[in-house]
Coordinates of C-alpha atoms and ligand atoms in Angstrom, one line a residue:
X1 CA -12.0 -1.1 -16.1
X2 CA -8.9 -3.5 -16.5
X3 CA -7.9 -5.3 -12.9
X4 CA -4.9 -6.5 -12.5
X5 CA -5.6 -10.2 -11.0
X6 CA -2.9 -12.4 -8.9
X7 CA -1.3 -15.1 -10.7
X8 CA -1.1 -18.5 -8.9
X9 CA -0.3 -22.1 -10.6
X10 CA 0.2 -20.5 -14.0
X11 CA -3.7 -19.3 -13.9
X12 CA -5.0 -15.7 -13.4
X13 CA -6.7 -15.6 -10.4
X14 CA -10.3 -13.0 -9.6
X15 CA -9.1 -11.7 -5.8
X16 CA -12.1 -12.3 -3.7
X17 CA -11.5 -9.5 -0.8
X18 CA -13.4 -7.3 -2.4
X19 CA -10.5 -4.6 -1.7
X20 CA -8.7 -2.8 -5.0
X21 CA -5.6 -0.5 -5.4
X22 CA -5.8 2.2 -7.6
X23 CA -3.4 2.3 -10.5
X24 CA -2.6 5.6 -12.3
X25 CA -1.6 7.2 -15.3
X26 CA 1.5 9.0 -13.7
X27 CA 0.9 11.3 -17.4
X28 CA -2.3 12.4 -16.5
X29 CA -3.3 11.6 -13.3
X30 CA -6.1 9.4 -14.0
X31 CA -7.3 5.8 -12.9
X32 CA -6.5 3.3 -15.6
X33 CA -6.8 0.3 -14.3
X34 CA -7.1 -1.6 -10.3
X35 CA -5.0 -4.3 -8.3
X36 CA -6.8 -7.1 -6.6
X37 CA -5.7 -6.6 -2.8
X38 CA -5.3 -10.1 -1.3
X39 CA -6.5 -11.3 1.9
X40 CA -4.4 -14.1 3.9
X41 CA -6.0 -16.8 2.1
X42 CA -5.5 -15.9 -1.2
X43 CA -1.1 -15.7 -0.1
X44 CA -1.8 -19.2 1.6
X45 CA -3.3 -20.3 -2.0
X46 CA -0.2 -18.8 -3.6
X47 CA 1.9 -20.5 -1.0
X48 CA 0.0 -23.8 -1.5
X49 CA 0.7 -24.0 -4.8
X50 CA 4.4 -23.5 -4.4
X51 CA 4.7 -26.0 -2.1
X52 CA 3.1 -28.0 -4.8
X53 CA 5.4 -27.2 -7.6
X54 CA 8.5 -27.5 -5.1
X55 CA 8.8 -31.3 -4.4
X56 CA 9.6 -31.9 -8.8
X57 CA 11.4 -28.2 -9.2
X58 CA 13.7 -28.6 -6.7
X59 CA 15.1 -32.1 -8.3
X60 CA 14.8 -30.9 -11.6
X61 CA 18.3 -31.3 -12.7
X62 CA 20.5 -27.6 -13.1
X63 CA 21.0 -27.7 -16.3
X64 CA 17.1 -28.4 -17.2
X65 CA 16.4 -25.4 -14.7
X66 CA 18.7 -23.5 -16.6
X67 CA 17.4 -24.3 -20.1
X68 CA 14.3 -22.8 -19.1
X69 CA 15.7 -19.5 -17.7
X70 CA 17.9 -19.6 -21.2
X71 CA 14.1 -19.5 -22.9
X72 CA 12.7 -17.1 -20.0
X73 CA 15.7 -14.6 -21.0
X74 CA 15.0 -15.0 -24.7
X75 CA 11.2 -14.2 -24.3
X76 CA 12.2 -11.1 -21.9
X77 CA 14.4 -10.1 -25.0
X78 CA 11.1 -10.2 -27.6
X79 CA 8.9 -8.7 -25.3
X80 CA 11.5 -6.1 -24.2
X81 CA 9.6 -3.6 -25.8
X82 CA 6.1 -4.5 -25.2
X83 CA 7.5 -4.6 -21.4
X84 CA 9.2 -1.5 -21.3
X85 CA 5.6 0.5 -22.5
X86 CA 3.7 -1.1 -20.1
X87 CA 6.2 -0.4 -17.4
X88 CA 6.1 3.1 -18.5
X89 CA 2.7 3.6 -18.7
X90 CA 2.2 2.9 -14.6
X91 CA 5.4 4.0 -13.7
X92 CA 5.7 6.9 -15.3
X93 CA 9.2 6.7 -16.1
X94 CA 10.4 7.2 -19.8
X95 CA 10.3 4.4 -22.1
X96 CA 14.3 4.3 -23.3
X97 CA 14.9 4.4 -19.1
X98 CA 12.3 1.4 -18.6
X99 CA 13.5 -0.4 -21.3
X100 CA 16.4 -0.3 -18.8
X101 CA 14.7 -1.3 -16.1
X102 CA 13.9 -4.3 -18.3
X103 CA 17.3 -4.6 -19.5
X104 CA 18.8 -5.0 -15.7
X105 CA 16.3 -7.8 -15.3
X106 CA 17.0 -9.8 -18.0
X107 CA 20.9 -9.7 -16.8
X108 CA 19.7 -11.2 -14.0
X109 CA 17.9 -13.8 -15.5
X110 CA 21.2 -14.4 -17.9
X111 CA 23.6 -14.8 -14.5
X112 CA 20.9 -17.3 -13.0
X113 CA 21.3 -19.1 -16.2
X114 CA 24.9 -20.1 -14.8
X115 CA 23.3 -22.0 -11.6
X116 CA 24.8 -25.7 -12.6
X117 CA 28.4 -23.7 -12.2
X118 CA 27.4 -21.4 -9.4
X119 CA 25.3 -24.1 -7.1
X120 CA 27.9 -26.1 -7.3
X121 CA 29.5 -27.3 -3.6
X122 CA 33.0 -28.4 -2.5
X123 CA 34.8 -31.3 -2.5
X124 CA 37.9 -32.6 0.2
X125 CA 39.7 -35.9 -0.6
X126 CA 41.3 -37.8 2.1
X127 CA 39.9 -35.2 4.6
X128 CA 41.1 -38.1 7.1
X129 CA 42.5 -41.5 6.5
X130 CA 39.8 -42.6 3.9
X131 CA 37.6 -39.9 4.7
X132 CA 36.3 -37.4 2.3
X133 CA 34.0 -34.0 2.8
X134 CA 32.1 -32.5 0.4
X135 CA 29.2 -29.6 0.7
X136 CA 26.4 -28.9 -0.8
X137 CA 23.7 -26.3 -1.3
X138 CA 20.3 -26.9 -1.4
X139 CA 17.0 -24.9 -2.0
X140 CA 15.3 -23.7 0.8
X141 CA 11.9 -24.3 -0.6
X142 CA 9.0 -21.7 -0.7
X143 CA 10.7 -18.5 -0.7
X144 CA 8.9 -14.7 -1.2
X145 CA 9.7 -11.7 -2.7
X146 CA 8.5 -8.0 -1.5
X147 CA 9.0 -5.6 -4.1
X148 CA 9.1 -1.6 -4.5
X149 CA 6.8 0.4 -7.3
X150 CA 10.8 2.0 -9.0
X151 CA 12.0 -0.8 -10.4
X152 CA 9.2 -3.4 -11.6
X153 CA 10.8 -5.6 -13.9
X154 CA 14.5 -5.5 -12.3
X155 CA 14.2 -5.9 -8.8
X156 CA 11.5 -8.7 -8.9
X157 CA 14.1 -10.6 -11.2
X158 CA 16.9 -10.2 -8.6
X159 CA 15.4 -12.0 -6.3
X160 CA 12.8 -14.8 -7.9
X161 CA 15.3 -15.8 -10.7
X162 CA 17.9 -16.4 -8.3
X163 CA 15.9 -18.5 -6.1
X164 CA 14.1 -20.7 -8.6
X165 CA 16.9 -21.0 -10.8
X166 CA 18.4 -22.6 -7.4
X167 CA 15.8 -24.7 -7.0
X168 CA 13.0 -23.1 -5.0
X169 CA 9.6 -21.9 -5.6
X170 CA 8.5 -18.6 -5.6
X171 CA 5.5 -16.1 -4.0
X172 CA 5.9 -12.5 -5.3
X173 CA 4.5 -9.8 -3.7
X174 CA 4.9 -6.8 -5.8
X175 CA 4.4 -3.3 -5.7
X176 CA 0.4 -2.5 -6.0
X177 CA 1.4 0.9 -7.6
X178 CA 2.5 -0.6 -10.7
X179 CA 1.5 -4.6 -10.6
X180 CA 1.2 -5.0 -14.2
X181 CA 4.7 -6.4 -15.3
X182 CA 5.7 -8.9 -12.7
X183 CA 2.7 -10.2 -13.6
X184 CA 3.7 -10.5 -17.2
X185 CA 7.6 -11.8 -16.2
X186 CA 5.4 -14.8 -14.3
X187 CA 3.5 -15.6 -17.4
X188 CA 6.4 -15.3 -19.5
X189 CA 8.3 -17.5 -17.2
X190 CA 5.2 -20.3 -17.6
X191 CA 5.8 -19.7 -21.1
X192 CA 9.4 -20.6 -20.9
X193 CA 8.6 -23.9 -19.6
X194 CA 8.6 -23.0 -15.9
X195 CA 6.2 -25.3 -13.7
X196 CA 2.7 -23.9 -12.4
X197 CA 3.2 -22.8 -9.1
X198 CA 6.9 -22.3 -9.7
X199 CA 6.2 -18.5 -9.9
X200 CA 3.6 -16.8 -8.2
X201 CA 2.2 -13.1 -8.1
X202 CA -0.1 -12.3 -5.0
X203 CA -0.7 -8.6 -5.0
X204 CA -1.3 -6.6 -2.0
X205 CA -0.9 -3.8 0.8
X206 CA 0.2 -4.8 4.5
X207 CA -2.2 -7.0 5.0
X208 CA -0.6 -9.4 2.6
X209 CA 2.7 -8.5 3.3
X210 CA 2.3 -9.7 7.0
X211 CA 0.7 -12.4 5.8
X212 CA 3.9 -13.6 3.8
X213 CA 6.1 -12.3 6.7
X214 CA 4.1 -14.9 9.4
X215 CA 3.5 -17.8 7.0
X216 CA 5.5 -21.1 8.3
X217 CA 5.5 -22.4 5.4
X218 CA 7.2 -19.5 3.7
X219 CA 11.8 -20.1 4.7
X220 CA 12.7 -16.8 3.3
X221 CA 11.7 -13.3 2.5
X222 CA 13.8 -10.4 -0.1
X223 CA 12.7 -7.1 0.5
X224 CA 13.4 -3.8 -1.2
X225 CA 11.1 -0.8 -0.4
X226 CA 11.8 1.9 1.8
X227 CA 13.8 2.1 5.5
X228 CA 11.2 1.9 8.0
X229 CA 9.4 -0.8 6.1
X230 CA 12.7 -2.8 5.7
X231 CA 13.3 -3.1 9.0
X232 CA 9.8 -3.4 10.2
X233 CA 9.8 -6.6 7.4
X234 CA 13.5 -7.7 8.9
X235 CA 12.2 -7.5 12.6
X236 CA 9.1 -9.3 11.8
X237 CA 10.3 -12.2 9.4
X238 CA 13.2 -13.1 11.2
X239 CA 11.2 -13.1 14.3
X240 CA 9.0 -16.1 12.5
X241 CA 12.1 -17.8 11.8
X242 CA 12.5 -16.9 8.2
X243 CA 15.5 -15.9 6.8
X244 CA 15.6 -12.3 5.7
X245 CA 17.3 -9.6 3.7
X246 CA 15.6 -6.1 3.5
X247 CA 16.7 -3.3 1.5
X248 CA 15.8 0.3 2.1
X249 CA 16.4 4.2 1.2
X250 CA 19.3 6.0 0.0
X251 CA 20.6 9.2 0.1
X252 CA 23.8 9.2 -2.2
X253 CA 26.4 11.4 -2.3
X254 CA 29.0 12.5 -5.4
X255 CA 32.1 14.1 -4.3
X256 CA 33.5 16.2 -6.6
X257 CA 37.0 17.3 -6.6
X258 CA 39.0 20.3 -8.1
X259 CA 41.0 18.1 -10.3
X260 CA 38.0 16.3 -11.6
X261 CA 37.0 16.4 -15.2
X262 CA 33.8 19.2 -15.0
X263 CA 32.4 18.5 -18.3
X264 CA 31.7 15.0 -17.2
X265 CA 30.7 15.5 -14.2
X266 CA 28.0 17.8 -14.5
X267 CA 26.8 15.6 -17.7
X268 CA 26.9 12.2 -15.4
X269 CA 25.6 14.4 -11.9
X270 CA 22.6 15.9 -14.2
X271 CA 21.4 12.3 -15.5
X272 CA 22.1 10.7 -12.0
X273 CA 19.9 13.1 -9.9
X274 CA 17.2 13.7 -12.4
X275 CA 16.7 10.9 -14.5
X276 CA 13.8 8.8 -13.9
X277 CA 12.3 12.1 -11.5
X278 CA 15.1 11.0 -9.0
X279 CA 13.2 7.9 -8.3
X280 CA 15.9 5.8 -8.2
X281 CA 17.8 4.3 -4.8
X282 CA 20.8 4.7 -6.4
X283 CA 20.0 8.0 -7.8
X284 CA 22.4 10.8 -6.9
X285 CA 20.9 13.6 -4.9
X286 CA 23.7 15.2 -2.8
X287 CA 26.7 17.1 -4.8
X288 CA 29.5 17.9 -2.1
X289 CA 32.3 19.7 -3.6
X290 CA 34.9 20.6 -2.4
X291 CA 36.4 24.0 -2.3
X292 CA 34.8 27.0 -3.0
X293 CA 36.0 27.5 -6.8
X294 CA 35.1 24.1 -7.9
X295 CA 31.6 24.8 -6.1
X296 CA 30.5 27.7 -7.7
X297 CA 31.5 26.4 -10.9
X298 CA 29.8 23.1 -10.7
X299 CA 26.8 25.2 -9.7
X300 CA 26.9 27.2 -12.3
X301 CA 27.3 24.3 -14.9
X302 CA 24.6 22.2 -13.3
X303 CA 21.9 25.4 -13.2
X304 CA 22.6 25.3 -17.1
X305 CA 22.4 21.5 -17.4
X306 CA 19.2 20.8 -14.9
X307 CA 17.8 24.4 -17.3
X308 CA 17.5 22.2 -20.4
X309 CA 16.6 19.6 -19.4
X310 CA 13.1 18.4 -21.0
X311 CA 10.1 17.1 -18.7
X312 CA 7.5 15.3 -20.6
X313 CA 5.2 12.8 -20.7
X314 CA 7.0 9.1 -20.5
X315 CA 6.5 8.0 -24.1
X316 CA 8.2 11.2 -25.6
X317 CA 11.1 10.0 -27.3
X318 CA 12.6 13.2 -26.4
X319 CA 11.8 13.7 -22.4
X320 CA 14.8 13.3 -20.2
X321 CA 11.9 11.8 -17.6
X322 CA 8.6 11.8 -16.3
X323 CA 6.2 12.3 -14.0
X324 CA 6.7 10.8 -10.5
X325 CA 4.7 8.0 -9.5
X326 CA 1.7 9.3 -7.3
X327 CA -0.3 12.7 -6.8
X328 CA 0.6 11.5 -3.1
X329 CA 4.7 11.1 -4.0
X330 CA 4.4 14.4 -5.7
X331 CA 3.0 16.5 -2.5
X332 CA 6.2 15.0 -0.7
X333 CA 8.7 16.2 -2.7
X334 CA 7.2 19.6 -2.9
X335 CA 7.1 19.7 0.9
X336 CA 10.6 18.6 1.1
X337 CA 11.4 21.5 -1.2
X338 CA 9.5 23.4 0.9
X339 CA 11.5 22.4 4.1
X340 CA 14.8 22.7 2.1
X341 CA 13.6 26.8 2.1
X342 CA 12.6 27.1 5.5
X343 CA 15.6 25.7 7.1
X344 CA 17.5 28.2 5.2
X345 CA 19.4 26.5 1.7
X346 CA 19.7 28.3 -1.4
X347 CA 17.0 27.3 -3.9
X348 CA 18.7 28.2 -7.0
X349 CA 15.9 26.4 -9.7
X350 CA 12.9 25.6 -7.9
X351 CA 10.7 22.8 -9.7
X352 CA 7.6 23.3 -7.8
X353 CA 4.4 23.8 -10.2
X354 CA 5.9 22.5 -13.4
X355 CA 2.9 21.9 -15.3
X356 CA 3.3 20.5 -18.9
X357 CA 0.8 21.8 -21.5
X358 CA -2.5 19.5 -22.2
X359 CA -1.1 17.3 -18.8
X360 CA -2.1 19.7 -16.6
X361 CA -3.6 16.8 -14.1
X362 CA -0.1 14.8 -14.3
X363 CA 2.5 14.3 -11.4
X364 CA 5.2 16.3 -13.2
X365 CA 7.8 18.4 -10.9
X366 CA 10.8 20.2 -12.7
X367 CA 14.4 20.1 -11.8
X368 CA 15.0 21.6 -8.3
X369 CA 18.6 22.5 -7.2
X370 CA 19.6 23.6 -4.4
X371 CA 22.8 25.0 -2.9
X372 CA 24.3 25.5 0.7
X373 CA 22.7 22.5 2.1
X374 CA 24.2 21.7 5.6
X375 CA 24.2 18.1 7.2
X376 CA 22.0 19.8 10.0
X377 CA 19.3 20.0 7.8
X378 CA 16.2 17.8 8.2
X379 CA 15.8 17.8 4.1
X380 CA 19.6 16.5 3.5
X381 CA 19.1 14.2 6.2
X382 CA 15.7 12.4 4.7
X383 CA 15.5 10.7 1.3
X384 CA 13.3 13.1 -1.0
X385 CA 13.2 10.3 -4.4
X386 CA 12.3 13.3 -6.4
X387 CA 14.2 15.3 -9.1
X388 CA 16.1 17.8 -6.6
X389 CA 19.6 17.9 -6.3
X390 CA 21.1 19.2 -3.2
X391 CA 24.7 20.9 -2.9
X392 CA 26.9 20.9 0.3
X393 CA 30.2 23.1 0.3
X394 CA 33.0 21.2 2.0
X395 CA 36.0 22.2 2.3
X396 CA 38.7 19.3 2.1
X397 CA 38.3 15.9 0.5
X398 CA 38.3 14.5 4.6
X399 CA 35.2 16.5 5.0
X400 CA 33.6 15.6 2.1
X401 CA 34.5 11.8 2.9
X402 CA 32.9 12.2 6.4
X403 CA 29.3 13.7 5.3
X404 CA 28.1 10.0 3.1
X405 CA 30.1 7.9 5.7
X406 CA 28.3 9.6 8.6
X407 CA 25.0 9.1 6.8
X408 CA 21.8 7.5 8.0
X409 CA 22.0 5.8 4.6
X410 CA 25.1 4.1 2.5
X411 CA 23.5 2.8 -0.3
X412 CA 26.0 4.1 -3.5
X413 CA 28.5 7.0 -3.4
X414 CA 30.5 8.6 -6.1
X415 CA 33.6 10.3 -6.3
X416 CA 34.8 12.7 -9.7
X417 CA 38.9 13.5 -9.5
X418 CA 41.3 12.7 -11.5
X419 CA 43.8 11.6 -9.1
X420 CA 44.0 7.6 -8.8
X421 CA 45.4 7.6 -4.8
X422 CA 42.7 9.8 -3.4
X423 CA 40.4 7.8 -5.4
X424 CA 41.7 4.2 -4.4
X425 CA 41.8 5.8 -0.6
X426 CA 38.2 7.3 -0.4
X427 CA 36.9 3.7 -2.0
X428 CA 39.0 1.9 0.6
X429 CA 37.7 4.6 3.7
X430 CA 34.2 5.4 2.8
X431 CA 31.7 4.2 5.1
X432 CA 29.0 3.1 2.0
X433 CA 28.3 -0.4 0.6
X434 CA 28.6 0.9 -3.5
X435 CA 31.0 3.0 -4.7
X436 CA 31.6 4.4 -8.1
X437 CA 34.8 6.3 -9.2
X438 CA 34.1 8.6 -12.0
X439 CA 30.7 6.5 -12.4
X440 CA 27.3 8.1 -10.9
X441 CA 25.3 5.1 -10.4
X442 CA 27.8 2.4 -9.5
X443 CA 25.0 -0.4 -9.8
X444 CA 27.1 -3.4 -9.7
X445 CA 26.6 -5.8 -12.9
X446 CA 24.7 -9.1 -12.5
X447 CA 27.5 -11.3 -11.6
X448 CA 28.6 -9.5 -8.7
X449 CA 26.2 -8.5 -6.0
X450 CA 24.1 -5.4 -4.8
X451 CA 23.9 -4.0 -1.5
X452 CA 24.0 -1.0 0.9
X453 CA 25.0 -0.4 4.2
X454 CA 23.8 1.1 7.6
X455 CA 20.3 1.8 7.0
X456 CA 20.1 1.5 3.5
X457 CA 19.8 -2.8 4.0
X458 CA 18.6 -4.7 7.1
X459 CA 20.2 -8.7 6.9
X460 CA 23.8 -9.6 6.6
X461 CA 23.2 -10.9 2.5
X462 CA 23.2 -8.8 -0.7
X463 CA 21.1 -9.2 -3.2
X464 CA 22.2 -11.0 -6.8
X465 CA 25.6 -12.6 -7.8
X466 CA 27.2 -15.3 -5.9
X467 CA 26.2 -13.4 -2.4
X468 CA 22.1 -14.4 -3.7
X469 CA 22.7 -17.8 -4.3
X470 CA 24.0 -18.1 -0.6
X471 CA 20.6 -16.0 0.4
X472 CA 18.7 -18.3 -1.6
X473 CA 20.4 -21.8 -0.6
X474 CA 21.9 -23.7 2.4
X475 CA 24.9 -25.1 2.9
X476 CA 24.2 -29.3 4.0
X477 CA 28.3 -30.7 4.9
X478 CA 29.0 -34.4 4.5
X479 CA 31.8 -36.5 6.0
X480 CA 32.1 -39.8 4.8
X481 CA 34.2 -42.9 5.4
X482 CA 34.1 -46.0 3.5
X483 CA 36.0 -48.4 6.4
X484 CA 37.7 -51.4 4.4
X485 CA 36.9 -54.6 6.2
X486 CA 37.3 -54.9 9.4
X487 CA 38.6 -51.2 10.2
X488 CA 36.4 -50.2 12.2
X489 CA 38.9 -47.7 14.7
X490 CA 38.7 -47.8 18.1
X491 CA 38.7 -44.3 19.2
X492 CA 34.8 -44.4 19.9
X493 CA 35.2 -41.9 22.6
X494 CA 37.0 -39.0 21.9
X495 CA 36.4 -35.9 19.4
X496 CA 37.1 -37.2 16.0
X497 CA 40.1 -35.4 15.1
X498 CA 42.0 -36.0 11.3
X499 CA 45.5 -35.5 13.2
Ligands
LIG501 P1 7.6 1.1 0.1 O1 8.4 0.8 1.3 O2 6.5 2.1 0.2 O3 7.0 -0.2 -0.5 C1 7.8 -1.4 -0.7 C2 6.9 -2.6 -0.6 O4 6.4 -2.7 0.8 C3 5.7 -2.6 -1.5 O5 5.5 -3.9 -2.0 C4 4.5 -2.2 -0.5 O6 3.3 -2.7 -0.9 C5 5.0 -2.7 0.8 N1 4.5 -1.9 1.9 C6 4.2 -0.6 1.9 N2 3.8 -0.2 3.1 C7 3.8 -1.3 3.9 C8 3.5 -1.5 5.3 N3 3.1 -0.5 6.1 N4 3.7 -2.7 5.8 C9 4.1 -3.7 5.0 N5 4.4 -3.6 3.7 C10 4.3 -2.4 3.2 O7 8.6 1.6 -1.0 P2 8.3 2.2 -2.5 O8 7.8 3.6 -2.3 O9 7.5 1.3 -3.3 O10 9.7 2.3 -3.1 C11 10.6 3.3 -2.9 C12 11.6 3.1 -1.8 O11 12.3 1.9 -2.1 C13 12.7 4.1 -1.6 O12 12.9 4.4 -0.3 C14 13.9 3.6 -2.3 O13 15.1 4.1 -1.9 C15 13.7 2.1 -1.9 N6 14.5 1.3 -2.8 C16 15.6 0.7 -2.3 C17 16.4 -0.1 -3.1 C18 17.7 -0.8 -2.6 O14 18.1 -1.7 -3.2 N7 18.2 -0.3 -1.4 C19 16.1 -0.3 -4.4 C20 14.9 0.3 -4.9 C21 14.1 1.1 -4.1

C-alpha cells in the first residue's frame, strides 16, 4: 500500500514511529493509502532543516524570492489538474470544486509574488534636524503551519507562501486525512527553484502538533481547524512565546429579505449550503428569513432546488458534490440531524441513508433541510459541516441581524435584498468578520485578507493579504542622525524630543 512520507530538505522522508493514519476513499469507504505519523524528532528534523535553509532564504533578494513563486504559480497552473484529482480522490469533494480549491491557492501564491512591493517599509526625512526614520520588516525565521483536511491545497498556501515569500522558512503540518497534496505543493515548490528545507511537510496527529506548538525554535504558528482545537493551539503556542493566529468553525448565516431577488437566492443559498457536502467554513448553513411570506416561499423554492440536486461519486462530471470526508464525519452529521428532530425542527428533506448504487460502502449523505430552527437549539448552536441547511423564521430584519451577531461563531454572513441602505447598514452593524451582500460565500480575494470573528479565529491577525505579511514579519524602526562635524548637541539628558 502507498504511504504518504514527510517531506524535509527537498527529500521524502520513511517516518520511523512506526504509527500510520489511515487515508480513505471518501467514494467507497476503503483504505487507499497511510500517512507516516511523526514523533517529536522527526518535526525537530523538519525544523532543523529550516533553520538550515533560513540563514541564505531570508537574504535572498525580493525580487529573486519572487521569481521563484512566479515559477511555483506557473507549475500550480500545469499541474492544476493532476492536483485537483488527487485532492479529490482523498477529499472526496468533486473534481470542478477541487480544482477550486487549487485555484484559491494558486491566488495566493500570485499575491505573494508582489512581496518586493508589499514588504516594503517606510521612510521619514528630516524626522528631526538631520534625522531620518525609516522601518522595516523582517522575517521571523522558522515559522509553522497547521492545517484542516477541507481545504488541502488553499489553506496550506495562505499561510507558507506568505511567509516564505517574506523571507522565512517553513514546517507544514497538514491534515493527516488527506496529506497527499501539500506534499506535492512542497515538491512543486523545490521544483520552482525553492531551497531544500525552505518548505517542509511533517505529517501528524497531536503528538506532532504539540510538538511544533512547544518547539523554541519554531517564532510562529497559523492554524485553521476547528474551535476547540484553535484555541487549545492559541493558548498553547502563545504560552511558548510564539506568535499565533488560530482559525476555527463557522456557523454562517444568509438573511434573506422580502425584497430580495428569490430566483437568486435560492440558486446561490442551494450551492452555498450543499456544495462540497457543506464542508466548507464558509459554507452557508442557516437561512433566516424574514417574514412569514418570504419564508414559506423560500422553503418551498429551496425543497425543489436541494430535490435535484445530484450526489455522486467526486469524479462525476455531473455531481453537485460528494461524499463527506470520514465514516466517522458521516455518523456526526447524522446525529446532528438526529438532534435537529428531537429538539423539535421541521425536517422537511431528510438526507439520512442516502446510498448511491454500486457505493454502497461510501460516506454519501443527501441534502437535509430543515425548517423552524430556533436559536435555542443545541443543533443551530453547533457547527454540523455537512450538507443540511437549517431555516429560522424571524420576523424583522433587527431580528434577523441579532441571531449571526449573537453567534458563538462570526466567520461569513450574507444578506439577499434589494435595498442598498439596509444593506450598507446590516454590513456596517453585523457582529461577523465576512460579509457578503447578495454573495453566499463572501471569501475575500487574495489581496485582501481572511478572517472571522468571536470564536470563529483566536489571535488579533487574519490570514492572507497585507494583514499576512504583518503575521508573517516584524516591524525593526531606525532613527538615524548623521551629525556634521562637530554637532554633537548637548541635550544628553533629557527625552529626545524633534520639537
Ligand atoms: P480539526 O480541528 O479536526 O483539525 C485541524 C488540524 O488540527 C489538523 O491538522 C489536525 O491534525 C489537528 N488536530 C486535530 N486534533 C488535534 C488535537 N487534539 N490536538 C492538536 N491538533 C489536533 O479540523 P478539521 O476537521 O480538519 O477541519 C474542519 C474544521 O476546520 C471545521 O471546524 C471548519 O469550520 C474549520 N475551518 C475553519 C476555517 C477558517 O478559516 N475559519 C477554514 C477551514 C476550516
Amino acid at each position: 500500500m502507498r504511504t504518504v512520507n514527510h517531506f524535509i530538505s527537498g527529500k521524502a522522508i520513511e517516518g520511523t514511529s512506526g504509527r500510520f493514519g489511515d487515508i480513505y476513499n471518501p467514494n467507497t469507504g476503503v483504505v487507499q493509502a497511510r500517512v507516516d505519523l511523526a514523533t517529536e524528532a522527526e518535526v525537530d528534523k523538519a525544523v532543523e532543516a529550516a533553520k538550515k535553509a533560513l540563514p541564505e532564504w531570508s537574504i535572498t533578494n525580493p525580487q529573486r524570492r519572487a521569481r521563484i513563486l512566479f515559477k511555483f504559480k506557473d507549475l500550480l497552473e500545469q499541474n492544476i489538474d493532476e492536483l485537483a484529482e488527487l485532492l479529490s480522490s482523498e477529499h472526496g469533494k468533486v473534481v470542478a470544486d477541487s480544482k477550486g480549491d487549487v485555484q484559491r491557492g494558486i491566488d495566493v501564491v500570485e499575491f505573494a509574488c508582489g512581496i518586493p512591493h508589499l514588504q516594503k517599509g517606510e521612510y521619514t526625512e528630516g524626522a528631526g534636524p538631520g534625522i531620518d526614520v525609516y522601518s522595516m520588516r523582517q522575517p521571523l525565521g522558522v515559522v509553522a503551519g497547521i492545517t484542516p483536511f477541507n481545504f488541502p491545497a488553499m489553506i496550506p498556501c495562505w499561510m507558507f507562501a506568505v511567509a516564505i515569500a517574506c523571507g522565512n522558512t517553513f514546517v507544514l503540518k497538514p491534515s493527516e486525512k488527506d496529506p497527499s497534496v501539500p506534499v506535492r505543493l512542497a515538491e512543486l515548490f523545490l521544483e520552482a527553484g525553492g531551497p531544500e528545507g525552505g518548505l517542509n511537510v511533517v505529517h501528524g496527529d497531536k503528538t506532532s502538533v504539540d510538538a511544533i506548538l512547544r518547539h523554541p525554535d519554531i517564532k510562529a504558528v497559523s492554524f485553521v481547524g476547528s474551535s476547540d482545537i484553535a484555541q487549545y493551539v492559541y493558548a498553547t503556542g502563545t504560552a511558548h512565546g510564539k506568535r499565533v493566529q488560530a482559525m476555527g468553525g463557522a456557523k454562517n448565516h444568509g438573511i434573506i429579505m422580502p425584497d430580495c431577488n428569490m430566483e437568486q437566492a435560492v440558486r446561490d443559498i442551494v450551492g452555498a449550503a450543499y456544495g462540497s457536502a457543506g464542508e466548507r467554513c464558509m459554507a452557508l448553513p442557516v437561512a433566516v428569513t424574514v417574514g412569514k411570506k418570504t419564508g414559506d416561499e423560500f422553503v418551498e423554492r429551496m425543497l425543489d432546488a436541494a430535490r435535484g440536486l445530484r450526489i455522486g461519486v467526486s469524479t462525476d462530471p455531473d455531481a453537485h458534490y460528494g461524499p463527506v470526508v470520514s465514516a466517522a464525519h458521516k455518523a456526526k452529521v447524522e446525529n446532528y440531524i438526529k438532534m435537529g428532530v428531537d429538539e423539535g425542527a421541521d425536517l422537511v428533506l431528510d438526507g439520512r441513508g442516502h446510498t448511491l448504487q454500486g457505493h454502497e460502502n461510501g460516506y454519501f449523505i443527501g441534502p437535509s433541510l430543515f425548517d423552524n430552527v430556533t436559536p435555542g437549539m443545541q443543533s443551530y448552536k453547533e457547527e454540523i459541516f455537512g450538507p443540511v441547511l437549517q431555516v429560522v423564521r424571524a420576523g424583522t430584519l433587527e431580528e434577523a441581524v441579532a441571531l449571526p451577531s449573537n453567534h458563538q461563531y462570526g466567520n461569513g454572513v450574507a444578506i439577499f435584498t434589494s435595498n442598498g441602505r439596509a444593506a450598507r447598514e446590516f454590513a456596517a452593524q453585523v457582529n461577523v468578520g465576512m460579509v457578503g451582500i447578495n454573495v453566499p460565500i463572501p471569501v475575500p480575494v487574495s489581496y485582501h485578507t481572511f478572517g472571522g470573528w468571536k470564536r470563529s479565529a483566536f489571535g488579533d491577525t487574519n490570514q492572507h493579504g497585507p494583514e499576512g505579511v504583518r503575521f508573517w514579519t516584524k516591524i525593526k524602526t531606525v532613527t538615524q542622525r548623521w551629525p556634521e562635524g562637530d554637532d554633537i548637541g548637548d541635550q544628553a539628558f533629557i527625552i529626545p524630543t524633534m520639537g
